[in-house]
Tab-separated table of C-alpha atoms and ligand atoms in Angstrom:
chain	number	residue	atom	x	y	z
A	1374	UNK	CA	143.602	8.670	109.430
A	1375	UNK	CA	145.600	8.213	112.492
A	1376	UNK	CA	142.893	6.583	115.381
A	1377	UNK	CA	143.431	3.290	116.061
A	1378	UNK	CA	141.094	2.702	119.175
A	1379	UNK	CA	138.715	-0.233	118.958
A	1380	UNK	CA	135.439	-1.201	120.611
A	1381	UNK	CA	134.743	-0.776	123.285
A	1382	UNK	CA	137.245	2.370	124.147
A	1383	UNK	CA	135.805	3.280	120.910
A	1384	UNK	CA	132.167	3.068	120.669
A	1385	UNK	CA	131.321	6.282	118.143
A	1386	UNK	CA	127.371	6.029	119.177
A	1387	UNK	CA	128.839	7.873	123.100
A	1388	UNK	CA	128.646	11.231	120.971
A	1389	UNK	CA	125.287	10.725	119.066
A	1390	UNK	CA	123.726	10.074	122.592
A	1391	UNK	CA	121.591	13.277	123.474
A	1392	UNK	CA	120.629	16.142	120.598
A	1393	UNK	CA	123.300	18.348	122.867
A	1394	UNK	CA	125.882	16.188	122.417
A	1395	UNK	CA	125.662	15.550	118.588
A	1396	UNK	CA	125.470	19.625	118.257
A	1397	UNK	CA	128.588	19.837	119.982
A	1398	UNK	CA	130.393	17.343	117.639
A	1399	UNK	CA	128.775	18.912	114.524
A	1400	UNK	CA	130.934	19.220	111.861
A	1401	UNK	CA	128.891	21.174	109.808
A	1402	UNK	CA	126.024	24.344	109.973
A	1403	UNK	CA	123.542	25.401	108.357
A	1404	UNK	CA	122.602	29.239	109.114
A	1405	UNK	CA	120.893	31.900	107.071
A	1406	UNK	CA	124.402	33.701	106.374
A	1407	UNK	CA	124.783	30.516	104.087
A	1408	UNK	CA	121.611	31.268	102.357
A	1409	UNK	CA	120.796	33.477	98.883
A	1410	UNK	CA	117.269	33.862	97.595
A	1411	UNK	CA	116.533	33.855	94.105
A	1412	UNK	CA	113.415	36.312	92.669
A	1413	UNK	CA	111.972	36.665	89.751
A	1414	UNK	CA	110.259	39.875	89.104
A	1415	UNK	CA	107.733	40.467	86.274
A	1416	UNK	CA	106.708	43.281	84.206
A	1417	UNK	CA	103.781	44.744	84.058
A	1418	UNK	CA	102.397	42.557	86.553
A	1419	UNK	CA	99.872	43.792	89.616
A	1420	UNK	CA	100.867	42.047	92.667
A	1421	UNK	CA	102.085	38.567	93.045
A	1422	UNK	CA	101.597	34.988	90.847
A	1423	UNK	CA	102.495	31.653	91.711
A	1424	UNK	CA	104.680	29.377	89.398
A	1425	UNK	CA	102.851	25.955	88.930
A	1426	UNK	CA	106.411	23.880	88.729
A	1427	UNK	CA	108.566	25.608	91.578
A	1428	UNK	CA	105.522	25.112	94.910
A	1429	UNK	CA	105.608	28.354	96.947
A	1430	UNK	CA	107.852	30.711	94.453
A	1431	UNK	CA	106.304	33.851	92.970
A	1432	UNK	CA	106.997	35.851	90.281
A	1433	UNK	CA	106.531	39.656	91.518
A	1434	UNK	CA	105.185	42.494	89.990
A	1435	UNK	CA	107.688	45.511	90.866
A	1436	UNK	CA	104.596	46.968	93.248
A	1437	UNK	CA	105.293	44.084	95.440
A	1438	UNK	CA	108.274	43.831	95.767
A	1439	UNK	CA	109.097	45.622	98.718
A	1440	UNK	CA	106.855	43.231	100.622
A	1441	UNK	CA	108.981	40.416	99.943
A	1442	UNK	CA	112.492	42.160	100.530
A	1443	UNK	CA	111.221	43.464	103.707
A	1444	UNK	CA	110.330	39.630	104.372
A	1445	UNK	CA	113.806	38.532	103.359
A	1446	UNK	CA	115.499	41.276	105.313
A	1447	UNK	CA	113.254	40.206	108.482
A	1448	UNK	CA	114.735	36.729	107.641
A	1449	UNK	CA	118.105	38.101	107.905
A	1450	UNK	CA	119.131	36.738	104.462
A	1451	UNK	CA	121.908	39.069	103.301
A	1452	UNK	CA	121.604	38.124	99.489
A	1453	UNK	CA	119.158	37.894	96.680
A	1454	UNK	CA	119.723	36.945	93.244
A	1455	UNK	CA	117.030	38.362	91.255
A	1456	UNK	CA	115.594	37.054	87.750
A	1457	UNK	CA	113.228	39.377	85.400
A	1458	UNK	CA	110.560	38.077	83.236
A	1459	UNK	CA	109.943	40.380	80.420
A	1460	UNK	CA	107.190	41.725	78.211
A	1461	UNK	CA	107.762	39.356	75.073
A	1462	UNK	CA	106.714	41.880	73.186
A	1463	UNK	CA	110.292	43.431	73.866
A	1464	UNK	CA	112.307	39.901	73.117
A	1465	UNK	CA	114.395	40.301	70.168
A	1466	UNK	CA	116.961	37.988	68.601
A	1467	UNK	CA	119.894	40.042	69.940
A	1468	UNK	CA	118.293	40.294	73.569
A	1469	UNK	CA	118.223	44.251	73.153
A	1470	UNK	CA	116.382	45.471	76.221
A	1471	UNK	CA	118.954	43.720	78.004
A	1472	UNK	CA	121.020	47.022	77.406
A	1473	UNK	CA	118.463	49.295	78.134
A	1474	UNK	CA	119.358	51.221	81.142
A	1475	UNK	CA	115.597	51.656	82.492
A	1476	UNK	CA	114.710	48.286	81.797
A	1477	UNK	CA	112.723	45.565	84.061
A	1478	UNK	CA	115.731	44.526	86.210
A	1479	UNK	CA	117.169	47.664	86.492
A	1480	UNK	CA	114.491	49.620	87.646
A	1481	UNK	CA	113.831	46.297	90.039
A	1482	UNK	CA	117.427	47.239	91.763
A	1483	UNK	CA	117.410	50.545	91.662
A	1484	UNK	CA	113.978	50.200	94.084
A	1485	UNK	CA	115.510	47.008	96.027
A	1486	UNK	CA	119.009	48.914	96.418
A	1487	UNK	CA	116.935	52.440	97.709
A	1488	UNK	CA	114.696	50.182	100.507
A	1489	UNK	CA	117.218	47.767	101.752
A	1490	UNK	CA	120.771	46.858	102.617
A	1491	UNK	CA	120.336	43.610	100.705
A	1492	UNK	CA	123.641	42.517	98.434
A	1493	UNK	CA	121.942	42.220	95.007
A	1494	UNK	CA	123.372	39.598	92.555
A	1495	UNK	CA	122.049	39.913	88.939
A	1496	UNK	CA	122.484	37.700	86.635
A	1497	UNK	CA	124.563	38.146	83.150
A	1498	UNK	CA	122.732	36.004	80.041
A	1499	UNK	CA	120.422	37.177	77.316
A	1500	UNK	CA	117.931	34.241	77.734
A	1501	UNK	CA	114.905	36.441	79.352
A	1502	UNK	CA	115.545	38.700	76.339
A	1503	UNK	CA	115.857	36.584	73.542
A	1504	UNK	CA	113.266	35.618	71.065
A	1505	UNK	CA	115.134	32.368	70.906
A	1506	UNK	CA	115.765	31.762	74.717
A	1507	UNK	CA	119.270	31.137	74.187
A	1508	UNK	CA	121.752	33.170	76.411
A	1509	UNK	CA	124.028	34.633	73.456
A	1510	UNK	CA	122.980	35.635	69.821
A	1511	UNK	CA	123.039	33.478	66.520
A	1512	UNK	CA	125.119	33.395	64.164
A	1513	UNK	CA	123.304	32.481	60.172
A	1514	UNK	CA	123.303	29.075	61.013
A	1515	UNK	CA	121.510	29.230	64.125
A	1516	UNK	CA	124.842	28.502	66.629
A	1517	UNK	CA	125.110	30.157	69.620
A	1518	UNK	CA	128.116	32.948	68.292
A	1519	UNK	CA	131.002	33.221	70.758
A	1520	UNK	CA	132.730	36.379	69.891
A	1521	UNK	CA	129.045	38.264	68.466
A	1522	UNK	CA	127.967	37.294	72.367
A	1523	UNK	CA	130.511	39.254	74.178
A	1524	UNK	CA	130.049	42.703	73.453
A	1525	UNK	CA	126.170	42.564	74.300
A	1526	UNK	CA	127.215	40.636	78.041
A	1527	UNK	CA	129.568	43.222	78.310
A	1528	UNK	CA	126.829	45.907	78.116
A	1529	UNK	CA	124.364	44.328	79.599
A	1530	UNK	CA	126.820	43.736	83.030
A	1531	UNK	CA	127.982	47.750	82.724
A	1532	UNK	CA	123.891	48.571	83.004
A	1533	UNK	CA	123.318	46.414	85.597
A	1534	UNK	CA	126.571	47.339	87.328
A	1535	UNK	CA	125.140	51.274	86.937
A	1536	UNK	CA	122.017	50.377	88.447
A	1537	UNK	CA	123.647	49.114	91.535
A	1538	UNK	CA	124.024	45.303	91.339
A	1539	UNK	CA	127.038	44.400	94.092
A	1540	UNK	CA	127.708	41.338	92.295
A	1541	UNK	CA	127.053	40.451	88.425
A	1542	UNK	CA	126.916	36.955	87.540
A	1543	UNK	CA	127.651	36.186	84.271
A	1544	UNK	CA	125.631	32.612	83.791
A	1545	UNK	CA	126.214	32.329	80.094
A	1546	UNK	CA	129.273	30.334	79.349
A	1547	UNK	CA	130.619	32.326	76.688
A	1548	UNK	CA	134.789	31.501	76.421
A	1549	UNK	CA	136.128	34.864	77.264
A	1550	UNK	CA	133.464	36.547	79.154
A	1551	UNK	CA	134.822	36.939	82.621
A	1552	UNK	CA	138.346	38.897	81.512
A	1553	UNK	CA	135.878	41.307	78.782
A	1554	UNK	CA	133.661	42.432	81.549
A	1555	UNK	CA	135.900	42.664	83.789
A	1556	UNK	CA	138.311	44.876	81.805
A	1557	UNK	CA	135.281	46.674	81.385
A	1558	UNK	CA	134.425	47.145	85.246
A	1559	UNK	CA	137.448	48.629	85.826
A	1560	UNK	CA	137.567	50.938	82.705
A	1561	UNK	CA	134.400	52.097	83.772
A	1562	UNK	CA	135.633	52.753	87.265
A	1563	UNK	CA	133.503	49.867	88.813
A	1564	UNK	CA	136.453	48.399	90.633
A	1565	UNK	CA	134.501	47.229	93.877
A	1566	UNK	CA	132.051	45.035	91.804
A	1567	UNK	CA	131.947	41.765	92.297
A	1568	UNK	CA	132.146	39.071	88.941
A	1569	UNK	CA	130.301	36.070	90.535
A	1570	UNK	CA	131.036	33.169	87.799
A	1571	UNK	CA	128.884	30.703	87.283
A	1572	UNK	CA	132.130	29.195	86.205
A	1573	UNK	CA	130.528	25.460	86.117
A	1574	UNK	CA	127.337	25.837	84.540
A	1575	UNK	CA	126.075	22.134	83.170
A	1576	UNK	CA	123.936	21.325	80.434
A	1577	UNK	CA	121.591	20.064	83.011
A	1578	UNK	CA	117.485	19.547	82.658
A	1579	UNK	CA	117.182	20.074	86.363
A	1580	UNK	CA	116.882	24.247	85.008
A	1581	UNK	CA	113.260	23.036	83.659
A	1582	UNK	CA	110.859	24.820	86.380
A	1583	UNK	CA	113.050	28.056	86.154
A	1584	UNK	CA	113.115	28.224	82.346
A	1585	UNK	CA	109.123	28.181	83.284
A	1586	UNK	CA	109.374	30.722	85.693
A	1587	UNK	CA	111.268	33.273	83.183
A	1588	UNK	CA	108.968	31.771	80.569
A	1589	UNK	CA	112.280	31.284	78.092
A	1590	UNK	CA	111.311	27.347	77.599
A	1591	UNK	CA	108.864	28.081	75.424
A	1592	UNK	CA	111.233	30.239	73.415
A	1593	UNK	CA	113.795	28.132	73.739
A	1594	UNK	CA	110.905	25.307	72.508
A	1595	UNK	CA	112.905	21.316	71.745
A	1596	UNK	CA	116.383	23.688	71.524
A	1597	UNK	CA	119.658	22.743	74.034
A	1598	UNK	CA	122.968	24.571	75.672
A	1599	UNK	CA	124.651	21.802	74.990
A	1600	UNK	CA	126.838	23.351	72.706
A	1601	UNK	CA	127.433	26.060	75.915
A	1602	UNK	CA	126.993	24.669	78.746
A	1603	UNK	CA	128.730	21.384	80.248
A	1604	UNK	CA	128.654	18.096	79.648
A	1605	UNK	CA	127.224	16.318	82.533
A	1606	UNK	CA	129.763	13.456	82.028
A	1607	UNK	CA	132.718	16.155	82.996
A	1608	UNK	CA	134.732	16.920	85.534
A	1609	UNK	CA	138.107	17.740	84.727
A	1610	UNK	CA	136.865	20.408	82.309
A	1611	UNK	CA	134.741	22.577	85.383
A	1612	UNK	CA	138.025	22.007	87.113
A	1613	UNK	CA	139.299	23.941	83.931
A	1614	UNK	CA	136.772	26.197	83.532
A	1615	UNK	CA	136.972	27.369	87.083
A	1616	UNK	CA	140.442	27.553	87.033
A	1617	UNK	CA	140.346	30.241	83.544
A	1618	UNK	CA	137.830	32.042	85.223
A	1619	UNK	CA	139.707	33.038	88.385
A	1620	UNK	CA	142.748	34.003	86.400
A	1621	UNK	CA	140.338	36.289	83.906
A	1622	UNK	CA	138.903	38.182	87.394
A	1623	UNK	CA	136.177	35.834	88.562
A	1624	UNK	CA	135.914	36.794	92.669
A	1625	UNK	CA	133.751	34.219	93.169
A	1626	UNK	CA	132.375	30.448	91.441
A	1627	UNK	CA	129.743	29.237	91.225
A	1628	UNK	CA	128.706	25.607	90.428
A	1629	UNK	CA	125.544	24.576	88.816
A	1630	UNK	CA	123.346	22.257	89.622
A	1631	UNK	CA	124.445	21.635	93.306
A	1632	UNK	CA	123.194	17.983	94.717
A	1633	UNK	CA	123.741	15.517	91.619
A	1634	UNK	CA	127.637	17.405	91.405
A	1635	UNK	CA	128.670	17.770	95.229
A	1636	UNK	CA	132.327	16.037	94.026
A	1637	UNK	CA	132.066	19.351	91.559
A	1638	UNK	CA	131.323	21.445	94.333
A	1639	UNK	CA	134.227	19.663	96.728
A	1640	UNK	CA	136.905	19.353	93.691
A	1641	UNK	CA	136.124	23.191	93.065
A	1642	UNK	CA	136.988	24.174	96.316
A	1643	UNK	CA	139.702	21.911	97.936
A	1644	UNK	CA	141.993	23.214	94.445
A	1645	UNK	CA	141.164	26.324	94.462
A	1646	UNK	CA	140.531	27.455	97.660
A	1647	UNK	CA	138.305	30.815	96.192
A	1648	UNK	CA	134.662	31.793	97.347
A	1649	UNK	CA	132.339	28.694	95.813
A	1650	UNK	CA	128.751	29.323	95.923
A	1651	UNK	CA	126.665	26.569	95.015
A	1652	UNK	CA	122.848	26.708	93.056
A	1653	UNK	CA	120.282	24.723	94.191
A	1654	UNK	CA	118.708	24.660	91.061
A	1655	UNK	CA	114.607	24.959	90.138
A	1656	UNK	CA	114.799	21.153	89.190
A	1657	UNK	CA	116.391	19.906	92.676
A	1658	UNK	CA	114.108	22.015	94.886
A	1659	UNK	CA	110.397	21.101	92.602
A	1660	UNK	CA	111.636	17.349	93.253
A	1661	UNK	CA	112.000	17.737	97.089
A	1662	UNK	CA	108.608	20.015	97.308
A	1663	UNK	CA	106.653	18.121	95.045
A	1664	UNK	CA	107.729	14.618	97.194
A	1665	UNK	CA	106.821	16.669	100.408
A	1666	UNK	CA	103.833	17.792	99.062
A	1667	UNK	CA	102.725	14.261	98.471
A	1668	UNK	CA	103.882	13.356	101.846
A	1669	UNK	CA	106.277	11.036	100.680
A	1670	UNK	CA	108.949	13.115	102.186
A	1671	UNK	CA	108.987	15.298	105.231
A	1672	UNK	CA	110.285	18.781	105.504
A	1673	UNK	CA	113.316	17.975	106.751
A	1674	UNK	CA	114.874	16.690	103.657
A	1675	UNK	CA	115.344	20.382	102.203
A	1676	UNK	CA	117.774	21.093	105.534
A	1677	UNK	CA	119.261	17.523	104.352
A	1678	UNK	CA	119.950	18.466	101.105
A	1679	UNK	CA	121.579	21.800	101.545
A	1680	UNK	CA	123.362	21.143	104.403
A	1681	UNK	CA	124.986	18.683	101.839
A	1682	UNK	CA	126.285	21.262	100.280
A	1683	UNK	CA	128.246	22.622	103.443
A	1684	UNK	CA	129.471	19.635	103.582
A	1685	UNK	CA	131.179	19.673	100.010
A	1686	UNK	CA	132.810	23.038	100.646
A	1687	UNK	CA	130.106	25.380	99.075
A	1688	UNK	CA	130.324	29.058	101.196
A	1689	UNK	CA	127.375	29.665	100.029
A	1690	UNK	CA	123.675	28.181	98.643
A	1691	UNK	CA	121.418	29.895	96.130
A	1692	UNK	CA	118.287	27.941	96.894
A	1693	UNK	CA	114.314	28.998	96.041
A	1694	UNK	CA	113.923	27.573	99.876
A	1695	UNK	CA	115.721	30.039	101.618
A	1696	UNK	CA	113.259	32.347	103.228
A	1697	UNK	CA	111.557	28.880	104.668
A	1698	UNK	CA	114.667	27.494	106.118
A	1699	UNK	CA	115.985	31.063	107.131
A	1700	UNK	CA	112.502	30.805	108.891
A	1701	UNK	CA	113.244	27.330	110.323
A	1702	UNK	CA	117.018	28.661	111.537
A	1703	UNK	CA	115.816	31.584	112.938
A	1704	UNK	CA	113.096	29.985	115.434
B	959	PBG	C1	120.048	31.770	82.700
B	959	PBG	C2	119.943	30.976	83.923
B	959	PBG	C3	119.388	29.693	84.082
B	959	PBG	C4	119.408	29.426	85.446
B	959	PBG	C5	120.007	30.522	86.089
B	959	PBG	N1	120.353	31.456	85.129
B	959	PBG	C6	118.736	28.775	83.116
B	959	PBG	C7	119.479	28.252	81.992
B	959	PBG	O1	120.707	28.305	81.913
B	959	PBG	O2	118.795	27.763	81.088
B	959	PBG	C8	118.847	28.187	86.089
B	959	PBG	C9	118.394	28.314	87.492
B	959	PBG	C10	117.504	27.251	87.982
B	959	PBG	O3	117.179	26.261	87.306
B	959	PBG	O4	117.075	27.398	89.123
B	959	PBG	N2	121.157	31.655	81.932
């Protein structure tokens, strides 16, 4: 900090005086290149259904969803981050159809990959599989095994990486998982796609409306990540995490939830200096809609929020709001 001027050569309201002005001296933007939409697609369902905790998200059945990616593409969101919802019938307590090469997700990018030029980022976890809802398998005394995890995240990322995802996203926290699959990508000859690491993933009960949406919280019933997933109370240690997954082949972190860990999101990327995407999570965006929806907020605090996250150094914002701000941006 090197200005020393003082009032009145200084007077910092001169550039806040017209809207033209203050654009000009904008430090940060918002546009719809910053923007990733998440989707949840459902099997075996006709059409579209609302989600009572996340206000204006559907799940879609795989007959509708070219409607919506032709509404994203008309947005001119480049990215979507899609989310199946299974038949419970197939959950097991090793997540099997996760492998299966013709199953809900795949089949979902095969058709979004044939209609569209849209980047598709799916995500790498057995919770929408499991009987259990946790994102790895058990071991006899019910904790989440390490080492049994890795092989089935490994196959699950090579079928989703055959079925045309650009980016796979493992979202688990398994120790180890970034360097197994991607050893595997490049075995396999799948050298151009991306590992998008959700490299600081929190133990966080903002994930509440989305566990909903997948319908995993009931599987998952009074159960935690905690033994997973990050302590809330950390920092240091998602400086750590990120810093292991880069060096195991990670193109691109993510942190997770975005608004209550900005200094995550800032720490993250003024060390590291990589892609950082940030997840504005189910939680953060049912708060804002449900306040607007009451009126006690306006509209405006969604721009607020994720232009927050601009501000912290994120690249780039998963956020359920997208298509409405893209919307907004593009007026
Ligand atoms: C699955 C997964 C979760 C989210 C993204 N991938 C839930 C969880 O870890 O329990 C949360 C997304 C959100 O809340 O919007 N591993």
């Amino acid at each position: 900090m090197t200005v020393s001027r003082k009032f009145p050569n200084s007077r910092l309201r001169r550039t806040r005086f017209t809207s033209v002005i203050r654009s000009l001296v904008a430090e940060n933007h918002l546009t719809v290149d910053d923007l990733i939409q998440p989707i949840f697609v459902k099997e075996g369902l006709d059409g579209i259904e609302s989600i009572d905790s996340l206000p204006e998200v559907n799940r879609f059945g795989l007959n509708a969803l070219d409607d919506e990616v032709a509404r994203i593409q008309e947005n001119k969101i480049k990215a979507i981050a899609i989310f199946p919802v299974i038949d419970p019938l197939k959950k097991d307590d090793r997540g099997t159809e996760s492998t299966n090469e013709d199953n809900l997700v795949c089949e979902a990018i095969r058709q979004i990959k044939k209609n569209s030029e849209l980047a598709v980022i799916a995500d790498v976890a057995l919770d929408p599989y499991t009987s259990h809802g946790h994102d790895g398998v058990l071991d006899s005394n019910g904790y989440v095994d390490n080492d049994d995890s890795l092989p089935i995240l490994v196959s699950q990322a090579l079928t989703l990486a055959k079925a045309g995802a650009d980016m796979v996203a493992p979202s688990d926290m398994m120790d180890g998982r970034i360097a197994s699959i991607r050893n595997m990508l490049e075995e396999k000859g799948f050298v151009n796609t991306i590992i998008l690491s959700y490299a600081a993933k929190y133990s966080s009960k903002f994930y509440g409306p989305f566990r909903d949406a997948v319908s995993s919280s009931a599987s998952l019933g009074s159960g935690s990540k905690d033994t997973y997933q990050m302590s809330v109370a950390n920092i240091d240690e998602a400086l750590h995490e990120v810093k292991m997954d880069i060096e195991e082949g990670a193109d691109i972190v993510m942190v997770k939830p975005g608004l209550p860990y900005l200094d995550v999101i800032k720490s993250v990327k003024e060390t590291f200096k990589v892609p950082t995407f940030a997840y504005q999570v189910s939680g953060e965006y049912a708060m804002l809609k449900a306040a607007i929806q009451n009126g006690w907020l306006s509209e405006e605090v969604m721009m607020e929020s994720l232009l927050s996250f601009k501000r912290a150094g994120a690249d780039c914002i998963l956020t359920y709001a997208a298509n409405q701000i893209a919307e907004t941006l593009n007026k």
